[in-house]
XYZ file of C-alpha atoms in Angstrom:
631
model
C 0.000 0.000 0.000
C 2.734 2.356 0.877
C 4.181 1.638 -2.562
C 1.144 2.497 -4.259
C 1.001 5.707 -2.182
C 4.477 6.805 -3.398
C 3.683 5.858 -7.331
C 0.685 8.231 -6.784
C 2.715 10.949 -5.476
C 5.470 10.764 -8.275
C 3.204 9.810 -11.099
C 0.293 11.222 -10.553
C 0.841 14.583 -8.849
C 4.540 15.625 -9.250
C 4.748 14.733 -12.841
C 1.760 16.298 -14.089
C 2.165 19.570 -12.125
C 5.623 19.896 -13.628
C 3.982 19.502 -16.873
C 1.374 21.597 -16.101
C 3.250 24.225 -14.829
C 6.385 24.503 -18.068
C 2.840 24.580 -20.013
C 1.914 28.368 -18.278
C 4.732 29.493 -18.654
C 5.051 28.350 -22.611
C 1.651 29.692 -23.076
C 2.588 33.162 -21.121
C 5.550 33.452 -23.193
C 3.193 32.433 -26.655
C 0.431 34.373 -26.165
C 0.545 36.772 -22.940
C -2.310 34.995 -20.895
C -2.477 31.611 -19.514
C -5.245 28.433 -20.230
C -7.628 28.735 -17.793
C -9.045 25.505 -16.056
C -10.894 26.985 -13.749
C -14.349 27.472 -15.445
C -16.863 25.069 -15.729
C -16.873 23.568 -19.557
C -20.061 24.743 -21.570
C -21.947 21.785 -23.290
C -20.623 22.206 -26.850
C -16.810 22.005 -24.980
C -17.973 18.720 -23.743
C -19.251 17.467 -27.001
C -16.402 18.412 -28.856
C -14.354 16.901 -25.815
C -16.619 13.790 -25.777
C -15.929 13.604 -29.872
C -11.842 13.515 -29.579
C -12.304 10.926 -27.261
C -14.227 8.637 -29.660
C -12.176 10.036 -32.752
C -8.689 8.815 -30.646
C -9.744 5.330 -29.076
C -11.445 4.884 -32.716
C -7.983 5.510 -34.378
C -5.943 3.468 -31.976
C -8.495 0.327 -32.498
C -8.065 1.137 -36.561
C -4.509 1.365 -36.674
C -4.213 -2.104 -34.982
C -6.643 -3.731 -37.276
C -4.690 -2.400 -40.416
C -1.946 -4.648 -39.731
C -1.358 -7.344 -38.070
C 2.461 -6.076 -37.296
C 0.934 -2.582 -36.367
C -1.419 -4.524 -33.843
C 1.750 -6.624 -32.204
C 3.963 -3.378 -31.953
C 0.791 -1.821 -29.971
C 0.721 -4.644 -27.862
C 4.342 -4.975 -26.833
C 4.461 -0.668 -26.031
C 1.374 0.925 -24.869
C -0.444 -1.850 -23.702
C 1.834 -4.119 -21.736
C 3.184 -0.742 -20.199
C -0.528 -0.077 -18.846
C -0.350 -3.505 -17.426
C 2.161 -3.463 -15.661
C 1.354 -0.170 -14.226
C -1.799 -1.483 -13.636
C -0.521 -4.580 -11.581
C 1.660 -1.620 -9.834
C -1.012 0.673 -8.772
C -4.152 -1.449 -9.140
C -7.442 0.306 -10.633
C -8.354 3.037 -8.269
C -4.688 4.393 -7.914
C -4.230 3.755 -11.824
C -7.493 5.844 -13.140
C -6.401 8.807 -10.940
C -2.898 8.502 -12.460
C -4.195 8.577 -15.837
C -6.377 11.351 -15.558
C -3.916 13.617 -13.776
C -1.343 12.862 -16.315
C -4.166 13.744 -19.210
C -4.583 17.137 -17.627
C -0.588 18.038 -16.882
C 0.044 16.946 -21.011
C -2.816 18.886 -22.168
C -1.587 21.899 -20.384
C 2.102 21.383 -21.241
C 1.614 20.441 -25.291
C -1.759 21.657 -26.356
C -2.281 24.943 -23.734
C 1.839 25.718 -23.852
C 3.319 24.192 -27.260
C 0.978 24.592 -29.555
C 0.239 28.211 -29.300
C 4.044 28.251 -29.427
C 5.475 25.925 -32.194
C 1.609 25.050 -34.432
C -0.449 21.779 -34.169
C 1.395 19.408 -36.244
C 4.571 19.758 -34.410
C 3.334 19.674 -30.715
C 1.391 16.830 -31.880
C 4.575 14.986 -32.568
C 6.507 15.563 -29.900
C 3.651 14.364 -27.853
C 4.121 11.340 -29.476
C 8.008 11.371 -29.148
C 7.076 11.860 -25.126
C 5.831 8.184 -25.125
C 8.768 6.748 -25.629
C 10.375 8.286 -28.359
C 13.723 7.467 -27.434
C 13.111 3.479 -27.932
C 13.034 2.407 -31.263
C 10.733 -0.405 -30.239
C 7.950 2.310 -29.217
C 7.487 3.747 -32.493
C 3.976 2.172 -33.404
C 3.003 3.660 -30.248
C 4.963 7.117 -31.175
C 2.710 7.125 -34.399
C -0.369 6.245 -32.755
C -0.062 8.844 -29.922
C 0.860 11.564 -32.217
C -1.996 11.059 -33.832
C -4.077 11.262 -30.804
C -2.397 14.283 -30.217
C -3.580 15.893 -33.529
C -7.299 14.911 -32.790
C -6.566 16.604 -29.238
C -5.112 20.136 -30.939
C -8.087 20.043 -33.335
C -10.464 20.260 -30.542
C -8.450 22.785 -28.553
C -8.086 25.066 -32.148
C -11.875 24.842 -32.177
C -13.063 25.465 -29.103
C -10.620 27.494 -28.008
C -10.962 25.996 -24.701
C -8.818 23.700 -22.738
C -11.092 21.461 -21.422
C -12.245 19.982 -24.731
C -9.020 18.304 -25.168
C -8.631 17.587 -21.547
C -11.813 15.750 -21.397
C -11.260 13.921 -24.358
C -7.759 12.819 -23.049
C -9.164 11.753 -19.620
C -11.847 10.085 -21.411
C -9.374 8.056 -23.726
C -7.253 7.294 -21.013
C -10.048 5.869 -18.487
C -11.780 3.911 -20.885
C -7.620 2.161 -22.300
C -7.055 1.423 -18.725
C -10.727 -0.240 -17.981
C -9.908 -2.436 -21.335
C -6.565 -3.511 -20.738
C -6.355 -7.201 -21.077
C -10.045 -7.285 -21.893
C -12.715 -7.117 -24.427
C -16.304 -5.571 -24.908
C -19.251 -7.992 -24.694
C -22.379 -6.345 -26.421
C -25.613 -8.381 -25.879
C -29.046 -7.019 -27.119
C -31.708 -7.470 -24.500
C -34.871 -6.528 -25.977
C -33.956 -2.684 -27.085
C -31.623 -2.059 -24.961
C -27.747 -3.248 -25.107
C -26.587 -4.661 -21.967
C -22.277 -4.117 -22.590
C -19.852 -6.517 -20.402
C -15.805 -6.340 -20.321
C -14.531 -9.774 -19.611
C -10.955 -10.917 -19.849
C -9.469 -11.122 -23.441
C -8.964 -14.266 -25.131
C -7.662 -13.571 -28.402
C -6.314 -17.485 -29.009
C -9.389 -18.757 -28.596
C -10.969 -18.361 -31.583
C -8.347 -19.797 -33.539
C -8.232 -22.985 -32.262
C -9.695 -25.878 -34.096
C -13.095 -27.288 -32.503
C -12.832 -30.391 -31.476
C -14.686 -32.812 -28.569
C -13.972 -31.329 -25.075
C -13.356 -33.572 -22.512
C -14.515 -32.508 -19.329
C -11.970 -32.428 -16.279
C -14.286 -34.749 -13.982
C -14.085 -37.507 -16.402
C -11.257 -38.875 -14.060
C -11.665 -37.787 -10.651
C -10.037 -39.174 -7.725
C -11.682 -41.359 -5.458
C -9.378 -40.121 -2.684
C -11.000 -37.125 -1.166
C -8.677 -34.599 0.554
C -8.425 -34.077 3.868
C -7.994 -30.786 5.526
C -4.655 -29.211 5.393
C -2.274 -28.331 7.428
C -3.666 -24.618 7.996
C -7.214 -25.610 8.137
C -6.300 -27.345 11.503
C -4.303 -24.971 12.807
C -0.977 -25.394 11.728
C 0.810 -22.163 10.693
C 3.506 -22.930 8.587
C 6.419 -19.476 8.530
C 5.465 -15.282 8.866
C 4.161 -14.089 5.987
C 0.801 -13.696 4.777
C -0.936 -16.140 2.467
C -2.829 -15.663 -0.653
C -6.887 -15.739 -0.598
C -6.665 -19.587 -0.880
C -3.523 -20.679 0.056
C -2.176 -22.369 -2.946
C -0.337 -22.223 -6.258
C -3.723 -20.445 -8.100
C -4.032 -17.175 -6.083
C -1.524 -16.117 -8.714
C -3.517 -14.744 -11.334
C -3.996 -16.674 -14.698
C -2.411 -19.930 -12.939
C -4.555 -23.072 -13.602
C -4.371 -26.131 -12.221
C -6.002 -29.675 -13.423
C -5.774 -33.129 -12.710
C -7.459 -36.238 -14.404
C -6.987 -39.535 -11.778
C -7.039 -43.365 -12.521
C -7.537 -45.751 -9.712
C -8.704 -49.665 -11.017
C -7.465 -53.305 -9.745
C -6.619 -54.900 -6.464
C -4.405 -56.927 -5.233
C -1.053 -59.102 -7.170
C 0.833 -56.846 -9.504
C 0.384 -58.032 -13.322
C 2.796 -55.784 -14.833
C 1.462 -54.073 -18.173
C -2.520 -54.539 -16.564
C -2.397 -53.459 -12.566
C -3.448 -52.293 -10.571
C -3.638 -48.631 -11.479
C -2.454 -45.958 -9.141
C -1.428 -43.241 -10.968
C -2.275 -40.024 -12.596
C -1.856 -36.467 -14.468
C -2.127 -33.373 -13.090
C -1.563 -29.984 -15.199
C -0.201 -26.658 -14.359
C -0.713 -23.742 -16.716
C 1.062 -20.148 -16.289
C -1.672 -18.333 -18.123
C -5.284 -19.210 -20.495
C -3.530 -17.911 -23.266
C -1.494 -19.343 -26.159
C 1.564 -20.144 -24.001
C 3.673 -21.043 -27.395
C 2.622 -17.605 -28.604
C 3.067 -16.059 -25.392
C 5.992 -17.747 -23.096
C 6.604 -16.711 -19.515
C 9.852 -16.119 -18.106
C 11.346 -19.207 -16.218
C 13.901 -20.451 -14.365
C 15.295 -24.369 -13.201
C 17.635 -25.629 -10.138
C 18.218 -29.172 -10.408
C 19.081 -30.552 -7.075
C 19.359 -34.080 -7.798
C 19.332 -35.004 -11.461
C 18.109 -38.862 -11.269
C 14.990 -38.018 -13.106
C 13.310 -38.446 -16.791
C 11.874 -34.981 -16.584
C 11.349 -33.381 -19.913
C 12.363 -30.458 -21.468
C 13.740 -28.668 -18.844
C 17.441 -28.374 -20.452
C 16.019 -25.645 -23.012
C 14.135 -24.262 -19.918
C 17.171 -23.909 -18.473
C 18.905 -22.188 -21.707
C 16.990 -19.874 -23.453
C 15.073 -19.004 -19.633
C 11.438 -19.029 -21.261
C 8.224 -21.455 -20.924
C 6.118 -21.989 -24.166
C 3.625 -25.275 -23.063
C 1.904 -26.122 -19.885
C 3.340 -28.254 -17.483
C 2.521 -31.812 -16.595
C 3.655 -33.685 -13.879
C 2.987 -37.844 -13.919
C 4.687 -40.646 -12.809
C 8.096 -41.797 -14.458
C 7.496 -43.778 -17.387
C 4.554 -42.406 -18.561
C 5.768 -38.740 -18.899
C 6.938 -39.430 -22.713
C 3.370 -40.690 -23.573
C 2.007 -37.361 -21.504
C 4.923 -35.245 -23.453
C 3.828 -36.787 -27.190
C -0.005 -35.652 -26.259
C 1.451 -32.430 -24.966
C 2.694 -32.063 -28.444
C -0.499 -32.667 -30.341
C -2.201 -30.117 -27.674
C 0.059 -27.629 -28.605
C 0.086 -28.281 -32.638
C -3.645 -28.014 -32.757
C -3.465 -24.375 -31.340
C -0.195 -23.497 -33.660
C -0.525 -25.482 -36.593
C 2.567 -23.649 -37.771
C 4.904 -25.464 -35.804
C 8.038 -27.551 -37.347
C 6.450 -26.191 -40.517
C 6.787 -22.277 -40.902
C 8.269 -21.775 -37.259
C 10.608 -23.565 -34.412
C 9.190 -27.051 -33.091
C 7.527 -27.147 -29.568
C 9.242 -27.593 -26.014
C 6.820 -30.258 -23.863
C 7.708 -29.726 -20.040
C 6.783 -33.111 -18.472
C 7.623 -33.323 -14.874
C 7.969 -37.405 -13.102
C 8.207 -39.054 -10.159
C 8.064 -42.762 -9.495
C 4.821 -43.890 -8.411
C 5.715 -47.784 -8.519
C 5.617 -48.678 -4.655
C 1.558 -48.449 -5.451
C 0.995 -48.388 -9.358
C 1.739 -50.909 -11.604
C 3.900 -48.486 -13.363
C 5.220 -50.669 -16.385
C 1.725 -50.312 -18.002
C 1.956 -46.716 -18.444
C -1.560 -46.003 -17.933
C -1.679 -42.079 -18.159
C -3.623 -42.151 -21.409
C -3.985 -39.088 -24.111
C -7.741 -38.722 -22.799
C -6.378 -38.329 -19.252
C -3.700 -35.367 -20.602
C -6.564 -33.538 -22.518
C -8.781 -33.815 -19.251
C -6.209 -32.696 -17.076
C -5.435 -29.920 -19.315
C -9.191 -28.526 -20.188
C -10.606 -28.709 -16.916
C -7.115 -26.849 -15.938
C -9.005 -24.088 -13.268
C -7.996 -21.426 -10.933
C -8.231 -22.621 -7.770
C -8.548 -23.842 -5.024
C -6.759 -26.562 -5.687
C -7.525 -30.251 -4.905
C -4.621 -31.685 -2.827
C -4.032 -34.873 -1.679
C -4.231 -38.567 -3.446
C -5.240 -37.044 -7.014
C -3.875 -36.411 -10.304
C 0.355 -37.061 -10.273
C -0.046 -37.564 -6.636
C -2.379 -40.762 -6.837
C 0.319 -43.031 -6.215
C 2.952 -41.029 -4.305
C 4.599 -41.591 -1.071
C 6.353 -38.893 0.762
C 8.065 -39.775 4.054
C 6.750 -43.164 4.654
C 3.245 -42.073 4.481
C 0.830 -41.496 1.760
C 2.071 -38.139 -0.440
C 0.867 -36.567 -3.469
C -0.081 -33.177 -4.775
C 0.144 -30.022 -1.785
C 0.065 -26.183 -2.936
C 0.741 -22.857 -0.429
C 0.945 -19.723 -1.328
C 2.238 -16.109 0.260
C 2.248 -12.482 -0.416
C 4.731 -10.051 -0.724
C 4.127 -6.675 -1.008
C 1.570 -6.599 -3.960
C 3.049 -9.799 -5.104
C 2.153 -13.460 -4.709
C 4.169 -16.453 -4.816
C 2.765 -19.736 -4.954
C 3.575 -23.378 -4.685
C 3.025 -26.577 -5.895
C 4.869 -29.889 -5.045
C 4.341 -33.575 -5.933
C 5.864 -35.302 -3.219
C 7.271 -38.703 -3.367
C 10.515 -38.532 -1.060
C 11.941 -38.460 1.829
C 12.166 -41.740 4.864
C 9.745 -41.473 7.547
C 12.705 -40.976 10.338
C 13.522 -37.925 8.748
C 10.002 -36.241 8.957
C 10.520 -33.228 10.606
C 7.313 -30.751 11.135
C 8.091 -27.049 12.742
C 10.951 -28.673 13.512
C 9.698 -31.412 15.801
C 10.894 -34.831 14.664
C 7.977 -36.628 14.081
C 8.926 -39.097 12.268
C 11.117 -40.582 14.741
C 8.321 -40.352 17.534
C 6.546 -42.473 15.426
C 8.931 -44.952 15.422
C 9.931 -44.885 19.007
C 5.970 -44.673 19.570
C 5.762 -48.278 17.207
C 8.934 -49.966 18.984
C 7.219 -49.104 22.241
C 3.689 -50.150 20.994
C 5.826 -53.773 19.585
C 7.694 -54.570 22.634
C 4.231 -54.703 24.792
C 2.601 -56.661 22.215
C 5.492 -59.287 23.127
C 5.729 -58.955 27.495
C 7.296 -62.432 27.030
C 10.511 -61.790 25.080
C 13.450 -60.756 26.831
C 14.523 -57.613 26.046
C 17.867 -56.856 24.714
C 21.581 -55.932 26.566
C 22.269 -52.702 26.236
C 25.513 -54.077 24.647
C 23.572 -55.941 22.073
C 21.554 -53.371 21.161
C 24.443 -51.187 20.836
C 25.889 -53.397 18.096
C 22.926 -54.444 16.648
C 21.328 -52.537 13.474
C 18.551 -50.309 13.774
C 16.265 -50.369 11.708
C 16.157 -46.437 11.798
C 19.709 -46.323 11.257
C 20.133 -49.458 8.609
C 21.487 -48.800 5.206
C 18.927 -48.312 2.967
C 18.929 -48.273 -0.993
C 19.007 -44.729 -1.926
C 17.451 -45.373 -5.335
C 14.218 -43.773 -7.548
C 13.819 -47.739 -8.365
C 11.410 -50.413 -6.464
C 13.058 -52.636 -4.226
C 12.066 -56.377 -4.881
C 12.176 -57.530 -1.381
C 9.444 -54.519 -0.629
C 6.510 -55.682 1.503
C 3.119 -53.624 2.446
C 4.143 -51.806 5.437
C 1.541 -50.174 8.123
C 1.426 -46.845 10.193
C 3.824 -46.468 12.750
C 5.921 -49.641 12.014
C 9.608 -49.037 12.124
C 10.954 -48.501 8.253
C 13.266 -51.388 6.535
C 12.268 -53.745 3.890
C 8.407 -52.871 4.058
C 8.625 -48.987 3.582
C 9.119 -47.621 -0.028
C 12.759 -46.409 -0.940
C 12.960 -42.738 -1.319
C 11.739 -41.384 -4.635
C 11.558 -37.844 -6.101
C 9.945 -34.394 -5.961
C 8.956 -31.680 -8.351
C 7.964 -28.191 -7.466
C 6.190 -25.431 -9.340
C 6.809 -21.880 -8.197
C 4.452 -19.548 -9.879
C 4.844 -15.637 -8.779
C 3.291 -12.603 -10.263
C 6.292 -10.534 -9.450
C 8.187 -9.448 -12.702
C 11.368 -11.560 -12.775
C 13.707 -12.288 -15.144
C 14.861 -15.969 -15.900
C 18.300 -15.598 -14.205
C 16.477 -14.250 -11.041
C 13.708 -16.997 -11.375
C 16.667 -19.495 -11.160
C 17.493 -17.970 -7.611
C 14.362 -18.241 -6.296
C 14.057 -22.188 -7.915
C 17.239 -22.686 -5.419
C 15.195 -21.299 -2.488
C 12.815 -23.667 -2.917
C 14.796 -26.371 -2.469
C 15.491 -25.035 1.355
C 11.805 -25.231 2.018
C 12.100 -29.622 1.782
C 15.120 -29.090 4.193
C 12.935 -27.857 6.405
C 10.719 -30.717 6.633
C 13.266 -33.368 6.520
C 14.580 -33.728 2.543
C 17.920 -34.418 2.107
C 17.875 -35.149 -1.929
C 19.237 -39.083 -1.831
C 21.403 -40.570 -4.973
C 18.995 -41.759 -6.325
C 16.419 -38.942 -6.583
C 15.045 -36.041 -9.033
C 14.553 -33.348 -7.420
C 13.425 -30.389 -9.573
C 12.425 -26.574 -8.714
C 10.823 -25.433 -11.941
C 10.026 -21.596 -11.227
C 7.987 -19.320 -13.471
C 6.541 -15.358 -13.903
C 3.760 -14.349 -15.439
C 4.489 -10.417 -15.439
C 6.411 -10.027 -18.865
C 5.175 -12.247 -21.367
C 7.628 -13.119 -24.119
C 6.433 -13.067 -27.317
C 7.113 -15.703 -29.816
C 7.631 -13.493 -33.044
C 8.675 -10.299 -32.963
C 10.219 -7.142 -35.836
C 12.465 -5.979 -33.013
C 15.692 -6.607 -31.555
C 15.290 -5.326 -28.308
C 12.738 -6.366 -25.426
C 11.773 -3.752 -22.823
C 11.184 -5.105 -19.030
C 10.216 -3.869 -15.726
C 12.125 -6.103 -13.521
C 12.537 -6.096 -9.368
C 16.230 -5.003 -8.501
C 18.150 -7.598 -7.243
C 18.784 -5.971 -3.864
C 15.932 -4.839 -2.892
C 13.950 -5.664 0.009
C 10.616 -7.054 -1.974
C 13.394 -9.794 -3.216
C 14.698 -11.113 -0.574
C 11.127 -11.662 1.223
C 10.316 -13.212 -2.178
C 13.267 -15.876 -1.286
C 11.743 -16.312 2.376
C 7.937 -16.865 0.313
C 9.905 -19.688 -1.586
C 10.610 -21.277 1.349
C 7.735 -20.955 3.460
C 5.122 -22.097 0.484
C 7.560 -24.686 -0.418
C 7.045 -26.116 3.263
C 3.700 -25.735 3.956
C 2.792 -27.382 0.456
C 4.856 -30.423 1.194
C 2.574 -30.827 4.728
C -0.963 -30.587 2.345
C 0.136 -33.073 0.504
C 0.823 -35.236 3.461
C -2.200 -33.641 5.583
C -4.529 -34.000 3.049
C -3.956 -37.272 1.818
C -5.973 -40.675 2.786
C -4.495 -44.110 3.396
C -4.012 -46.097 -0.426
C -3.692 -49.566 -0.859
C -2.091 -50.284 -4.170
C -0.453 -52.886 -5.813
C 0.580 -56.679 -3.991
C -1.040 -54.988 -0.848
C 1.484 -52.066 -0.724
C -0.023 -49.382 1.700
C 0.492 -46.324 2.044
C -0.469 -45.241 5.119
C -2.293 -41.265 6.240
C -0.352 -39.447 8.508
C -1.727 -39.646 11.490
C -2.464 -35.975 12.122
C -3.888 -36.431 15.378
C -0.743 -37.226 16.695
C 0.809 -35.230 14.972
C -0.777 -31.611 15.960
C -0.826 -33.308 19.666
C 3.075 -33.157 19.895
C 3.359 -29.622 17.907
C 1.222 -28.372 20.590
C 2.706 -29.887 23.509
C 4.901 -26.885 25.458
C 8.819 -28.895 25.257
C 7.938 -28.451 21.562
């Protein structure tokens, strides 16, 4: 809020009453008096102002109609400037800008320069003032000067100030309430009823074919409450409205689950435990329109896709799926098709696509060998892709995930800084149940002291052991364990609270999607991928051999467009050293944290394949200890 406070002070006061003020002296200097502002407008000022208004939003929707080249220069200048002003300063504080800086321009060029220097030419450098300077601005040079003519014309006529001045204001208003929207005009009876609703200019170009509807594979797991919901406040800042990845605007999230079979594992048949789930930055055309994005790798034993050109030319052009290991090339080759149906052009009359396909091994519960993700369950994840709130838990990727010991899957968190949000979204599958460590209170190995104590009075009868013996003898907390992504033969169904060893899942894998509204460049997103990583510290992750481990962050404040005339790209970026950055790094950490506890809070008990279980965390006793005071 303070920000926006100080953007309104520069922007919207000083600025136009510097303007305002070189303009009475120009006009002193030009014609001995100065413009006065004072008096209230008579009605044929405010027609003729009313008029330039029309004539100049009229011109500027012409001009970008012409051409197609005309309409993408607009685009990338005047438009994505007023957006991210607009994410700045939000509406109120932007429509006040605007209108103050309409009044301080018509005082400086049409009330001081053009009594001074003609029409023509203060028309022109009033379109040289937006951006002159930047040879990637001159469609919107053009444009504005142009504007700028239709402005004099009404001053020359009137002779009064305020007709340009309310046509300026007017224009001005009206660009800022349209900005990444659209007019809806819909006739009801004889009156029109007119609606602004958020632009979709892809949509209309892509081919019709059958939908498939995003419940077509829901999970028969439903969530549990998370962490939050029962208390648990995970870090200090502030979440977003509903705590997960979607509170950033545009992000969408879908899954599309598969759950059939019981009992022996008949590899290439079942049973099924496994799933997609679908994470996309914006609605748009993301090939047309890629997003800014950064990778850290922690552990590299994974069959991700695409992430090495990620990771070199620092941009995101397809959604992102996440599914279990082997079936991410099937998810990857219907990525594809997804993609080609909305660019036909591609490998053809421009570059080939970039599928990001995101795995972790699922085969302690799925019979994984069959590859069961099908194309229908990648075009249902990816249509019924919504904005929140997200389902968590046993669904989508997550199906068949264990994280910890304990049944894992899909958890999201978000947090706010400043006017930004950062948000989070992990598929968890690692980790070894001694290891669990929640607000620091080892959990996982009261569990395990809680199931050795629980074992030894099931058995009053056997003697216990030396202390000598059990000095020397293994533990089975301690054991050596295979630190492998891949099943374990010898692995039996193992049971809540029983000590880990042959019956508990190796540790497997984790991806996480950060998702921030904050504009970031890729090198910058890479920084904040490495934070992430610190927030599975936190609860225990230590990144084993044998795991892939993958922070995959992305912005959606400066879209990068896929074609362009120019050279150079123009950015608004957050310094490096600022204050807004650094909490930005905690946010990383904290939503990293708290999404890895959803996706263990929320998730039931799954029995999958030979009997394997998975157990629930058992978050009674779990919020019992975090409350108790020595904790």
């Amino acid at each position: 809020m303070k920000a926006r406070w100080r953007l309104l002070l520069l922007a919207g006061i000083l600025a136009p009453a510097a303007m305002g003020a070189a303009g009475l002296v120009l006009a002193r200097l030009a014609t001995g008096r100065v413009p006065d502002l004072l008096h209230v407008p008579s009605r044929q000022v405010l027609l003729v102002g009313l008029a330039a208004a029309g004539a100049s939003l009229g011109l500027v929707g012409l001009a970008s109609r012409l051409s197609k080249r005309l309409e993408e220069a607009l685009r990338q200048t005047g438009t994505r400037a007023g957006e991210e002003a607009l994410r700045a300063a939000g509406y109120p504080v932007m429509l006040v800008l605007v209108v103050t800086s309409a009044l301080g321009e018509e005082l400086l060029f049409r009330g001081g320069l053009q009594p001074l220097v003609g029409l023509l030419p203060a028309a022109f450098l009033f379109g040289f003032s937006h951006g002159g300077w930047q040879r990637e601005n001159w469609a919107y040079v053009v444009v504005a000067a142009l504007s700028g003519s239709i402005f004099g014309a009404a001053y020359a006529l009137t002779g009064d100030l305020w007709a340009p001045a309310i046509g300026h204001s007017i224009h001005n208003v009206l660009s800022t309430l349209l900005l990444g929207r659209r007019v809806e005009v819909e006739w009801r009876g004889r009156w029109p009823v007119i609606r602004l609703v958020p632009e979709q200019p892809e949509a209309e170009e892509q081919p019709a074919r059958e939908e498939v509807s995003g419940l077509a594979f829901p999970s028969p797991y439903p969530p549990r409450p998370t962490a939050r919901a029962l208390g648990l406040v995970t870090g200090r800042l502030p979440t977003g409205p509903n705590n997960d990845i979607c509170d950033v605007t545009g992000v969408r999230v879908g899954h599309a689950t598969r759950v059939e079979g019981e009992g022996p594992l008949q590899p290439g048949q079942g049973p099924v435990r496994t799933g997609v789930t679908a994470v996309l930055p914006h609605g748009g055309n993301l090939f047309q329109h890629k997003v800014p994005a950064g990778l850290f790798v922690l552990n590299g034993f994974g069959k991700a896709t695409g992430l090495a050109q990620v990771a070199e030319l620092g941009t995101l052009e397809t959604p992102i799926l996440l599914t279990n290991t082997l079936s991410a090339f099937r998810a990857a080759d219907e990525l594809v098709s997804y993609m080609i149906e909305r660019n036909p052009e591609i490998g053809i009359s421009t570059s080939t696509i970039n599928p990001v396909v995101g795995e972790c091994n699922d085969g302690y519960l799925n019979d994984i060998q069959g590859r069961h993700v099908t194309a229908e369950m990648v075009r249902a994840a990816l249509d019924g892709a919504a904005g929140g709130p997200v389902q968590q838990g046993a669904v989508g990727a997550g199906t068949g995930m264990v994280c910890f010991g304990f049944k894992g899957g899909v958890g999201s968190a978000s947090r706010r800084v400043d006017r930004y949000l950062l948000g989070a979204l992990v598929l968890a599958n690692f980790g070894r149940r001694a290891d669990l460590l929640i607000h620091g209170v080892p959990v996982g190995q009261l569990l395990e002291e809680e199931a050795r104590e629980a074992e030894r009075a099931a058995r009053p009868d056997e003697p216990a052991a030396r202390p000598e013996e059990q000095a020397s003898a293994p533990d089975a907390a301690t054991a050596p364990a295979a630190q492998s992504d891949e099943l374990q033969p010898e692995a039996r169904p193992s049971e809540a609270g029983k000590p880990p060893g042959a019956d508990e899942p190796p540790p497997g894998s984790v991806m996480i999607i950060l998702a921030t509204d904050a504009p970031l460049d890729a090198r910058q997103l890479t920084r904040l991928a490495k934070r992430g990583a610190l927030g599975l510290a936190r609860t225990g992750g230590s990144a084993s051999g044998g795991s892939g481990d993958f922070v995959l962050a992305f912005s959606t404040a400066n879209r990068v467009y896929h074609k362009s005339n120019y050279p150079l790209q123009a950015a608004t970026l957050l310094r490096d050293d600022s204050g807004v950055m650094d909490d930005l790094f905690r946010a990383a950490v904290e939503a990293v944290e708290e999404a890895v506890l959803n996706a263990l809070f929320t998730a039931q008990t799954v029995v999958g394949r030979d009997g394997h279980v998975a157990p629930a965390l058992p978050v009674e006793k779990v919020m019992a200890w975090i409350s108790r005071p020595d904790h």
